[in-house]
Amino acid sequence: MRRPRTLLSAAAAVSAAALALSASPAAASGGPSWWPEDPPPPGKVEIDLVNANGSGCAPGTTATSVAPDKTAFTVTYSEYLAQAGGGSSPIDSRKNCQLAVLVSVPQGYTYAIARAEYRGYADLADGAEGTQKASYYFQGMPETEAVTHELPGPYQDNWQFNDRANVAIYAPCNAERNFNINTELRVDAGDSDPDELSFMAMDSTDASITTTYVFSWKKCD
């Protein structure tokens, strides 16, 4: 029976993510060319994880960090894994996390989330399937973006999914609103051998559990 790889501690994951983010070319690009995008603002950008709820982000297993060039931020997890088959419990087949992130930006600027990058590792038996889903919205605003990715078995490798926004939904100018991120990992054993364990985790190639969200900046009128 296959077993999930051991996940890093939250502290080690945050350290590895900070190094990867500072050098990542993905942090330098934003949304589609038609977006009204301005350079990052001068001054300090602060990100606070206001709340994290869900079976994939128990207290103490989630943290955030901002890229030095202010074009992206990273959310790190240490216990975000869904699994099915191999004697696992039915409740283990779906894990979710709802994040409320507060991004404080210099006066006169606002931001949208242009792109989100998810990385992980999956070990799926023949006949099993993994699903990663995410939705995004600002507190008090009706606009919502939702994207779903499916990963069919057999599969035993790292995975990466990129979500790119279809519309530029910016936070209100000169007002602090939480940016809400709802993510989900699901594993369906399907018609795979019931003794085979299939799992899917947000776990990058360096074993840190990292999700990167890329900013698009705009000056307020």
mmCIF file of N, CA, C and O in Angstrom, residues 93-182:
data_model
loop_
_atom_site.group_PDB
_atom_site.id
_atom_site.type_symbol
_atom_site.label_atom_id
_atom_site.label_comp_id
_atom_site.label_asym_id
_atom_site.label_seq_id
_atom_site.Cartn_x
_atom_site.Cartn_y
_atom_site.Cartn_z
ATOM 1 N N SER A 93 -11.386 12.209 1.922
ATOM 2 C CA SER A 93 -11.373 12.358 0.462
ATOM 3 C C SER A 93 -11.518 13.800 0.012
ATOM 4 O O SER A 93 -11.229 14.123 -1.136
ATOM 5 N N ARG A 94 -11.961 14.678 0.907
ATOM 6 C CA ARG A 94 -12.122 16.093 0.560
ATOM 7 C C ARG A 94 -11.547 16.959 1.659
ATOM 8 O O ARG A 94 -11.901 16.799 2.833
ATOM 9 N N LYS A 95 -10.639 17.854 1.288
ATOM 10 C CA LYS A 95 -10.092 18.834 2.211
ATOM 11 C C LYS A 95 -10.319 20.222 1.629
ATOM 12 O O LYS A 95 -10.257 20.419 0.406
ATOM 13 N N ASN A 96 -10.587 21.175 2.481
ATOM 14 C CA ASN A 96 -10.843 22.532 1.999
ATOM 15 C C ASN A 96 -10.203 23.553 2.924
ATOM 16 O O ASN A 96 -9.839 23.243 4.064
ATOM 17 N N CYS A 97 -10.065 24.758 2.415
ATOM 18 C CA CYS A 97 -9.523 25.849 3.216
ATOM 19 C C CYS A 97 -10.116 27.165 2.734
ATOM 20 O O CYS A 97 -10.100 27.459 1.536
ATOM 21 N N GLN A 98 -10.656 27.932 3.669
ATOM 22 C CA GLN A 98 -11.151 29.273 3.360
ATOM 23 C C GLN A 98 -10.252 30.270 4.059
ATOM 24 O O GLN A 98 -10.171 30.302 5.293
ATOM 25 N N LEU A 99 -9.562 31.076 3.249
ATOM 26 C CA LEU A 99 -8.649 32.089 3.768
ATOM 27 C C LEU A 99 -9.254 33.471 3.638
ATOM 28 O O LEU A 99 -9.855 33.807 2.612
ATOM 29 N N ALA A 100 -9.087 34.286 4.671
ATOM 30 C CA ALA A 100 -9.406 35.707 4.604
ATOM 31 C C ALA A 100 -8.097 36.457 4.758
ATOM 32 O O ALA A 100 -7.465 36.415 5.819
ATOM 33 N N VAL A 101 -7.646 37.113 3.677
ATOM 34 C CA VAL A 101 -6.353 37.794 3.654
ATOM 35 C C VAL A 101 -6.581 39.291 3.536
ATOM 36 O O VAL A 101 -7.338 39.751 2.673
ATOM 37 N N LEU A 102 -5.946 40.058 4.413
ATOM 38 C CA LEU A 102 -6.037 41.518 4.354
ATOM 39 C C LEU A 102 -4.740 42.064 3.781
ATOM 40 O O LEU A 102 -3.664 41.867 4.356
ATOM 41 N N VAL A 103 -4.852 42.742 2.635
ATOM 42 C CA VAL A 103 -3.698 43.350 1.972
ATOM 43 C C VAL A 103 -3.766 44.862 2.181
ATOM 44 O O VAL A 103 -4.689 45.517 1.702
ATOM 45 N N SER A 104 -2.820 45.394 2.933
ATOM 46 C CA SER A 104 -2.764 46.834 3.188
ATOM 47 C C SER A 104 -1.776 47.457 2.206
ATOM 48 O O SER A 104 -0.596 47.095 2.192
ATOM 49 N N VAL A 105 -2.273 48.402 1.391
ATOM 50 C CA VAL A 105 -1.453 49.008 0.332
ATOM 51 C C VAL A 105 -1.335 50.504 0.568
ATOM 52 O O VAL A 105 -2.155 51.101 1.272
ATOM 53 N N PRO A 106 -0.314 51.157 -0.007
ATOM 54 C CA PRO A 106 -0.162 52.607 0.147
ATOM 55 C C PRO A 106 -1.380 53.366 -0.364
ATOM 56 O O PRO A 106 -2.069 52.930 -1.296
ATOM 57 N N GLN A 107 -1.636 54.507 0.226
ATOM 58 C CA GLN A 107 -2.767 55.349 -0.161
ATOM 59 C C GLN A 107 -2.693 55.696 -1.644
ATOM 60 O O GLN A 107 -1.633 55.995 -2.184
ATOM 61 N N GLY A 108 -3.832 55.624 -2.313
ATOM 62 C CA GLY A 108 -3.898 55.985 -3.720
ATOM 63 C C GLY A 108 -3.724 54.827 -4.677
ATOM 64 O O GLY A 108 -3.718 55.021 -5.885
ATOM 65 N N TYR A 109 -3.584 53.595 -4.156
ATOM 66 C CA TYR A 109 -3.430 52.408 -4.994
ATOM 67 C C TYR A 109 -4.458 51.347 -4.611
ATOM 68 O O TYR A 109 -4.927 51.300 -3.472
ATOM 69 N N THR A 110 -4.777 50.529 -5.591
ATOM 70 C CA THR A 110 -5.607 49.364 -5.332
ATOM 71 C C THR A 110 -5.039 48.186 -6.123
ATOM 72 O O THR A 110 -4.121 48.361 -6.927
ATOM 73 N N TYR A 111 -5.578 47.007 -5.876
ATOM 74 C CA TYR A 111 -5.008 45.815 -6.495
ATOM 75 C C TYR A 111 -6.106 44.819 -6.869
ATOM 76 O O TYR A 111 -7.212 44.833 -6.337
ATOM 77 N N ALA A 112 -5.761 43.965 -7.829
ATOM 78 C CA ALA A 112 -6.566 42.798 -8.177
ATOM 79 C C ALA A 112 -5.640 41.590 -8.169
ATOM 80 O O ALA A 112 -4.419 41.732 -8.233
ATOM 81 N N ILE A 113 -6.215 40.414 -8.083
ATOM 82 C CA ILE A 113 -5.435 39.194 -8.199
ATOM 83 C C ILE A 113 -5.489 38.748 -9.653
ATOM 84 O O ILE A 113 -6.534 38.351 -10.166
ATOM 85 N N ALA A 114 -4.359 38.878 -10.346
ATOM 86 C CA ALA A 114 -4.300 38.581 -11.775
ATOM 87 C C ALA A 114 -4.162 37.098 -12.050
ATOM 88 O O ALA A 114 -4.720 36.574 -13.016
ATOM 89 N N ARG A 115 -3.412 36.407 -11.203
ATOM 90 C CA ARG A 115 -3.128 34.999 -11.473
ATOM 91 C C ARG A 115 -2.810 34.285 -10.174
ATOM 92 O O ARG A 115 -2.246 34.869 -9.247
ATOM 93 N N ALA A 116 -3.195 33.046 -10.091
ATOM 94 C CA ALA A 116 -2.858 32.206 -8.942
ATOM 95 C C ALA A 116 -2.170 30.945 -9.440
ATOM 96 O O ALA A 116 -2.591 30.357 -10.442
ATOM 97 N N GLU A 117 -1.105 30.556 -8.770
ATOM 98 C CA GLU A 117 -0.352 29.361 -9.135
ATOM 99 C C GLU A 117 -0.400 28.362 -7.982
ATOM 100 O O GLU A 117 -0.051 28.698 -6.844
ATOM 101 N N TYR A 118 -0.818 27.159 -8.285
ATOM 102 C CA TYR A 118 -0.889 26.101 -7.281
ATOM 103 C C TYR A 118 0.068 24.985 -7.668
ATOM 104 O O TYR A 118 0.088 24.553 -8.819
ATOM 105 N N ARG A 119 0.847 24.517 -6.714
ATOM 106 C CA ARG A 119 1.765 23.407 -6.944
ATOM 107 C C ARG A 119 1.531 22.328 -5.904
ATOM 108 O O ARG A 119 1.187 22.617 -4.764
ATOM 109 N N GLY A 120 1.745 21.092 -6.305
ATOM 110 C CA GLY A 120 1.562 20.006 -5.361
ATOM 111 C C GLY A 120 2.124 18.703 -5.874
ATOM 112 O O GLY A 120 2.846 18.661 -6.875
ATOM 113 N N TYR A 121 1.782 17.655 -5.172
ATOM 114 C CA TYR A 121 2.194 16.305 -5.544
ATOM 115 C C TYR A 121 0.985 15.399 -5.433
ATOM 116 O O TYR A 121 0.160 15.545 -4.517
ATOM 117 N N ALA A 122 0.861 14.446 -6.370
ATOM 118 C CA ALA A 122 -0.250 13.502 -6.347
ATOM 119 C C ALA A 122 0.246 12.102 -6.654
ATOM 120 O O ALA A 122 1.165 11.921 -7.457
ATOM 121 N N ASP A 123 -0.350 11.133 -5.997
ATOM 122 C CA ASP A 123 -0.105 9.721 -6.270
ATOM 123 C C ASP A 123 -1.484 9.080 -6.406
ATOM 124 O O ASP A 123 -2.140 8.776 -5.406
ATOM 125 N N LEU A 124 -1.944 8.948 -7.646
ATOM 126 C CA LEU A 124 -3.294 8.485 -7.934
ATOM 127 C C LEU A 124 -3.246 7.138 -8.650
ATOM 128 O O LEU A 124 -2.556 6.991 -9.656
ATOM 129 N N ALA A 125 -3.994 6.179 -8.127
ATOM 130 C CA ALA A 125 -4.047 4.855 -8.737
ATOM 131 C C ALA A 125 -4.837 4.896 -10.036
ATOM 132 O O ALA A 125 -5.602 5.840 -10.299
ATOM 133 N N ASP A 126 -4.662 3.895 -10.856
ATOM 134 C CA ASP A 126 -5.422 3.766 -12.098
ATOM 135 C C ASP A 126 -6.904 3.687 -11.767
ATOM 136 O O ASP A 126 -7.335 2.853 -10.970
ATOM 137 N N GLY A 127 -7.692 4.598 -12.343
ATOM 138 C CA GLY A 127 -9.125 4.650 -12.084
ATOM 139 C C GLY A 127 -9.525 5.698 -11.063
ATOM 140 O O GLY A 127 -10.705 6.020 -10.934
ATOM 141 N N ALA A 128 -8.558 6.256 -10.335
ATOM 142 C CA ALA A 128 -8.836 7.314 -9.369
ATOM 143 C C ALA A 128 -8.708 8.687 -10.042
ATOM 144 O O ALA A 128 -8.167 8.809 -11.147
ATOM 145 N N GLU A 129 -9.183 9.729 -9.374
ATOM 146 C CA GLU A 129 -9.108 11.087 -9.923
ATOM 147 C C GLU A 129 -8.959 12.091 -8.799
ATOM 148 O O GLU A 129 -9.585 11.970 -7.742
ATOM 149 N N GLY A 130 -8.112 13.095 -9.040
ATOM 150 C CA GLY A 130 -7.947 14.190 -8.104
ATOM 151 C C GLY A 130 -8.507 15.479 -8.687
ATOM 152 O O GLY A 130 -8.497 15.672 -9.902
ATOM 153 N N THR A 131 -8.992 16.353 -7.820
ATOM 154 C CA THR A 131 -9.570 17.632 -8.237
ATOM 155 C C THR A 131 -9.045 18.742 -7.347
ATOM 156 O O THR A 131 -8.971 18.587 -6.123
ATOM 157 N N GLN A 132 -8.643 19.856 -7.972
ATOM 158 C CA GLN A 132 -8.276 21.064 -7.243
ATOM 159 C C GLN A 132 -9.193 22.183 -7.705
ATOM 160 O O GLN A 132 -9.384 22.401 -8.908
ATOM 161 N N LYS A 133 -9.795 22.880 -6.764
ATOM 162 C CA LYS A 133 -10.763 23.939 -7.087
ATOM 163 C C LYS A 133 -10.466 25.161 -6.240
ATOM 164 O O LYS A 133 -10.038 25.048 -5.091
ATOM 165 N N ALA A 134 -10.688 26.342 -6.816
ATOM 166 C CA ALA A 134 -10.482 27.587 -6.077
ATOM 167 C C ALA A 134 -11.488 28.636 -6.526
ATOM 168 O O ALA A 134 -11.872 28.680 -7.694
ATOM 169 N N SER A 135 -11.917 29.470 -5.594
ATOM 170 C CA SER A 135 -12.764 30.617 -5.918
ATOM 171 C C SER A 135 -12.244 31.826 -5.155
ATOM 172 O O SER A 135 -11.641 31.693 -4.083
ATOM 173 N N TYR A 136 -12.472 33.020 -5.713
ATOM 174 C CA TYR A 136 -11.885 34.248 -5.196
ATOM 175 C C TYR A 136 -12.934 35.360 -5.176
ATOM 176 O O TYR A 136 -13.679 35.534 -6.138
ATOM 177 N N TYR A 137 -12.955 36.135 -4.085
ATOM 178 C CA TYR A 137 -13.843 37.301 -4.050
ATOM 179 C C TYR A 137 -13.419 38.229 -2.920
ATOM 180 O O TYR A 137 -12.800 37.812 -1.946
ATOM 181 N N PHE A 138 -13.739 39.520 -3.079
ATOM 182 C CA PHE A 138 -13.475 40.508 -2.045
ATOM 183 C C PHE A 138 -14.678 40.618 -1.116
ATOM 184 O O PHE A 138 -15.831 40.512 -1.552
ATOM 185 N N GLN A 139 -14.409 40.846 0.134
ATOM 186 C CA GLN A 139 -15.456 40.999 1.136
ATOM 187 C C GLN A 139 -16.451 42.084 0.727
ATOM 188 O O GLN A 139 -16.073 43.183 0.374
ATOM 189 N N GLY A 140 -17.733 41.735 0.747
ATOM 190 C CA GLY A 140 -18.780 42.693 0.437
ATOM 191 C C GLY A 140 -19.003 42.952 -1.031
ATOM 192 O O GLY A 140 -19.814 43.807 -1.394
ATOM 193 N N MET A 141 -18.316 42.242 -1.921
ATOM 194 C CA MET A 141 -18.484 42.425 -3.360
ATOM 195 C C MET A 141 -19.056 41.148 -3.975
ATOM 196 O O MET A 141 -18.642 40.042 -3.615
ATOM 197 N N PRO A 142 -20.010 41.270 -4.906
ATOM 198 C CA PRO A 142 -20.675 40.087 -5.448
ATOM 199 C C PRO A 142 -19.851 39.317 -6.480
ATOM 200 O O PRO A 142 -20.100 38.139 -6.730
ATOM 201 N N GLU A 143 -18.852 39.972 -7.105
ATOM 202 C CA GLU A 143 -18.092 39.319 -8.163
ATOM 203 C C GLU A 143 -17.251 38.169 -7.602
ATOM 204 O O GLU A 143 -16.561 38.320 -6.600
ATOM 205 N N THR A 144 -17.329 37.007 -8.249
ATOM 206 C CA THR A 144 -16.585 35.828 -7.822
ATOM 207 C C THR A 144 -15.976 35.135 -9.026
ATOM 208 O O THR A 144 -16.621 35.000 -10.061
ATOM 209 N N GLU A 145 -14.710 34.722 -8.900
ATOM 210 C CA GLU A 145 -14.034 33.918 -9.911
ATOM 211 C C GLU A 145 -13.871 32.509 -9.350
ATOM 212 O O GLU A 145 -13.444 32.333 -8.207
ATOM 213 N N ALA A 146 -14.218 31.478 -10.121
ATOM 214 C CA ALA A 146 -14.071 30.094 -9.673
ATOM 215 C C ALA A 146 -13.454 29.259 -10.797
ATOM 216 O O ALA A 146 -13.856 29.381 -11.949
ATOM 217 N N VAL A 147 -12.473 28.433 -10.458
ATOM 218 C CA VAL A 147 -11.760 27.606 -11.439
ATOM 219 C C VAL A 147 -11.572 26.204 -10.866
ATOM 220 O O VAL A 147 -11.230 26.046 -9.691
ATOM 221 N N THR A 148 -11.779 25.173 -11.718
ATOM 222 C CA THR A 148 -11.616 23.781 -11.304
ATOM 223 C C THR A 148 -10.640 23.075 -12.237
ATOM 224 O O THR A 148 -10.692 23.251 -13.455
ATOM 225 N N HIS A 149 -9.745 22.280 -11.663
ATOM 226 C CA HIS A 149 -8.797 21.471 -12.429
ATOM 227 C C HIS A 149 -8.933 20.010 -12.006
ATOM 228 O O HIS A 149 -9.062 19.720 -10.809
ATOM 229 N N GLU A 150 -8.873 19.108 -12.982
ATOM 230 C CA GLU A 150 -8.987 17.680 -12.694
ATOM 231 C C GLU A 150 -7.706 16.962 -13.100
ATOM 232 O O GLU A 150 -7.048 17.307 -14.083
ATOM 233 N N LEU A 151 -7.356 15.939 -12.325
ATOM 234 C CA LEU A 151 -6.125 15.187 -12.545
ATOM 235 C C LEU A 151 -6.467 13.691 -12.513
ATOM 236 O O LEU A 151 -6.665 13.119 -11.442
ATOM 237 N N PRO A 152 -6.555 13.020 -13.672
ATOM 238 C CA PRO A 152 -6.925 11.604 -13.696
ATOM 239 C C PRO A 152 -5.743 10.683 -13.400
ATOM 240 O O PRO A 152 -4.602 10.987 -13.746
ATOM 241 N N GLY A 153 -6.046 9.560 -12.748
ATOM 242 C CA GLY A 153 -5.026 8.535 -12.538
ATOM 243 C C GLY A 153 -4.965 7.579 -13.719
ATOM 244 O O GLY A 153 -5.873 7.561 -14.548
ATOM 245 N N PRO A 154 -3.867 6.822 -13.873
ATOM 246 C CA PRO A 154 -2.763 6.779 -12.919
ATOM 247 C C PRO A 154 -1.854 7.994 -13.044
ATOM 248 O O PRO A 154 -1.580 8.465 -14.144
ATOM 249 N N TYR A 155 -1.393 8.494 -11.907
ATOM 250 C CA TYR A 155 -0.540 9.682 -11.887
ATOM 251 C C TYR A 155 0.319 9.618 -10.628
ATOM 252 O O TYR A 155 -0.190 9.381 -9.528
ATOM 253 N N GLN A 156 1.610 9.845 -10.778
ATOM 254 C CA GLN A 156 2.538 9.845 -9.649
ATOM 255 C C GLN A 156 3.648 10.837 -9.941
ATOM 256 O O GLN A 156 4.709 10.498 -10.439
ATOM 257 N N ASP A 157 3.389 12.099 -9.610
ATOM 258 C CA ASP A 157 4.344 13.154 -9.950
ATOM 259 C C ASP A 157 3.893 14.460 -9.310
ATOM 260 O O ASP A 157 2.807 14.554 -8.726
ATOM 261 N N ASN A 158 4.727 15.501 -9.476
ATOM 262 C CA ASN A 158 4.333 16.846 -9.092
ATOM 263 C C ASN A 158 3.255 17.356 -10.046
ATOM 264 O O ASN A 158 3.186 16.929 -11.198
ATOM 265 N N TRP A 159 2.443 18.273 -9.582
ATOM 266 C CA TRP A 159 1.449 18.895 -10.445
ATOM 267 C C TRP A 159 1.491 20.407 -10.228
ATOM 268 O O TRP A 159 1.934 20.892 -9.193
ATOM 269 N N GLN A 160 1.027 21.147 -11.241
ATOM 270 C CA GLN A 160 0.931 22.599 -11.157
ATOM 271 C C GLN A 160 -0.276 23.063 -11.960
ATOM 272 O O GLN A 160 -0.467 22.656 -13.109
ATOM 273 N N PHE A 161 -1.099 23.904 -11.347
ATOM 274 C CA PHE A 161 -2.249 24.492 -12.029
ATOM 275 C C PHE A 161 -2.160 26.009 -11.916
ATOM 276 O O PHE A 161 -1.826 26.534 -10.856
ATOM 277 N N ASN A 162 -2.474 26.706 -13.015
ATOM 278 C CA ASN A 162 -2.458 28.161 -13.042
ATOM 279 C C ASN A 162 -3.863 28.683 -13.326
ATOM 280 O O ASN A 162 -4.476 28.309 -14.321
ATOM 281 N N ASP A 163 -4.361 29.540 -12.452
ATOM 282 C CA ASP A 163 -5.641 30.207 -12.658
ATOM 283 C C ASP A 163 -5.371 31.629 -13.100
ATOM 284 O O ASP A 163 -4.625 32.357 -12.441
ATOM 285 N N ARG A 164 -5.964 32.043 -14.212
ATOM 286 C CA ARG A 164 -5.812 33.413 -14.693
ATOM 287 C C ARG A 164 -7.195 34.062 -14.763
ATOM 288 O O ARG A 164 -8.121 33.500 -15.352
ATOM 289 N N ALA A 165 -7.341 35.203 -14.131
ATOM 290 C CA ALA A 165 -8.640 35.863 -14.042
ATOM 291 C C ALA A 165 -9.132 36.307 -15.420
ATOM 292 O O ALA A 165 -8.359 36.783 -16.246
ATOM 293 N N ASN A 166 -10.424 36.150 -15.653
ATOM 294 C CA ASN A 166 -11.042 36.587 -16.905
ATOM 295 C C ASN A 166 -11.441 38.054 -16.871
ATOM 296 O O ASN A 166 -11.565 38.696 -17.909
ATOM 297 N N VAL A 167 -11.673 38.588 -15.682
ATOM 298 C CA VAL A 167 -12.029 39.994 -15.521
ATOM 299 C C VAL A 167 -11.178 40.575 -14.394
ATOM 300 O O VAL A 167 -10.792 39.864 -13.472
ATOM 301 N N ALA A 168 -10.904 41.886 -14.492
ATOM 302 C CA ALA A 168 -10.096 42.557 -13.477
ATOM 303 C C ALA A 168 -11.006 43.039 -12.354
ATOM 304 O O ALA A 168 -11.686 44.051 -12.489
ATOM 305 N N ILE A 169 -11.066 42.303 -11.245
ATOM 306 C CA ILE A 169 -11.872 42.683 -10.097
ATOM 307 C C ILE A 169 -10.939 43.312 -9.064
ATOM 308 O O ILE A 169 -10.151 42.623 -8.418
ATOM 309 N N TYR A 170 -11.011 44.637 -8.943
ATOM 310 C CA TYR A 170 -10.121 45.360 -8.036
ATOM 311 C C TYR A 170 -10.789 45.621 -6.700
ATOM 312 O O TYR A 170 -12.006 45.802 -6.620
ATOM 313 N N ALA A 171 -9.973 45.673 -5.658
ATOM 314 C CA ALA A 171 -10.465 46.049 -4.338
ATOM 315 C C ALA A 171 -10.897 47.509 -4.370
ATOM 316 O O ALA A 171 -10.349 48.309 -5.147
ATOM 317 N N PRO A 172 -11.875 47.900 -3.556
ATOM 318 C CA PRO A 172 -12.293 49.307 -3.525
ATOM 319 C C PRO A 172 -11.122 50.209 -3.119
ATOM 320 O O PRO A 172 -10.304 49.834 -2.283
ATOM 321 N N CYS A 173 -11.049 51.368 -3.724
ATOM 322 C CA CYS A 173 -9.993 52.319 -3.391
ATOM 323 C C CYS A 173 -10.187 52.878 -1.983
ATOM 324 O O CYS A 173 -11.317 53.128 -1.545
ATOM 325 N N ASN A 174 -9.066 53.050 -1.288
ATOM 326 C CA ASN A 174 -9.049 53.689 0.029
ATOM 327 C C ASN A 174 -9.983 53.015 1.037
ATOM 328 O O ASN A 174 -10.589 53.670 1.889
ATOM 329 N N ALA A 175 -10.119 51.701 0.916
ATOM 330 C CA ALA A 175 -10.939 50.932 1.858
ATOM 331 C C ALA A 175 -10.315 49.558 2.015
ATOM 332 O O ALA A 175 -9.913 48.932 1.035
ATOM 333 N N GLU A 176 -10.226 49.094 3.242
ATOM 334 C CA GLU A 176 -9.633 47.787 3.490
ATOM 335 C C GLU A 176 -10.727 46.712 3.443
ATOM 336 O O GLU A 176 -11.701 46.771 4.190
ATOM 337 N N ARG A 177 -10.576 45.787 2.534
ATOM 338 C CA ARG A 177 -11.511 44.669 2.398
ATOM 339 C C ARG A 177 -10.722 43.368 2.380
ATOM 340 O O ARG A 177 -9.683 43.269 1.731
ATOM 341 N N ASN A 178 -11.216 42.375 3.088
ATOM 342 C CA ASN A 178 -10.568 41.067 3.044
ATOM 343 C C ASN A 178 -10.681 40.465 1.657
ATOM 344 O O ASN A 178 -11.726 40.550 1.007
ATOM 345 N N PHE A 179 -9.594 39.861 1.205
ATOM 346 C CA PHE A 179 -9.609 39.066 -0.017
ATOM 347 C C PHE A 179 -9.811 37.617 0.400
ATOM 348 O O PHE A 179 -9.016 37.049 1.139
ATOM 349 N N ASN A 180 -10.910 37.012 -0.045
ATOM 350 C CA ASN A 180 -11.273 35.665 0.364
ATOM 351 C C ASN A 180 -10.868 34.648 -0.705
ATOM 352 O O ASN A 180 -11.154 34.829 -1.890
ATOM 353 N N ILE A 181 -10.197 33.592 -0.274
ATOM 354 C CA ILE A 181 -9.736 32.523 -1.157
ATOM 355 C C ILE A 181 -10.293 31.210 -0.627
ATOM 356 O O ILE A 181 -9.949 30.798 0.491
ATOM 357 N N ASN A 182 -11.144 30.573 -1.397
ATOM 358 C CA ASN A 182 -11.678 29.268 -1.014
ATOM 359 C C ASN A 182 -11.057 28.204 -1.915
ATOM 360 O O ASN A 182 -11.229 28.240 -3.133
#
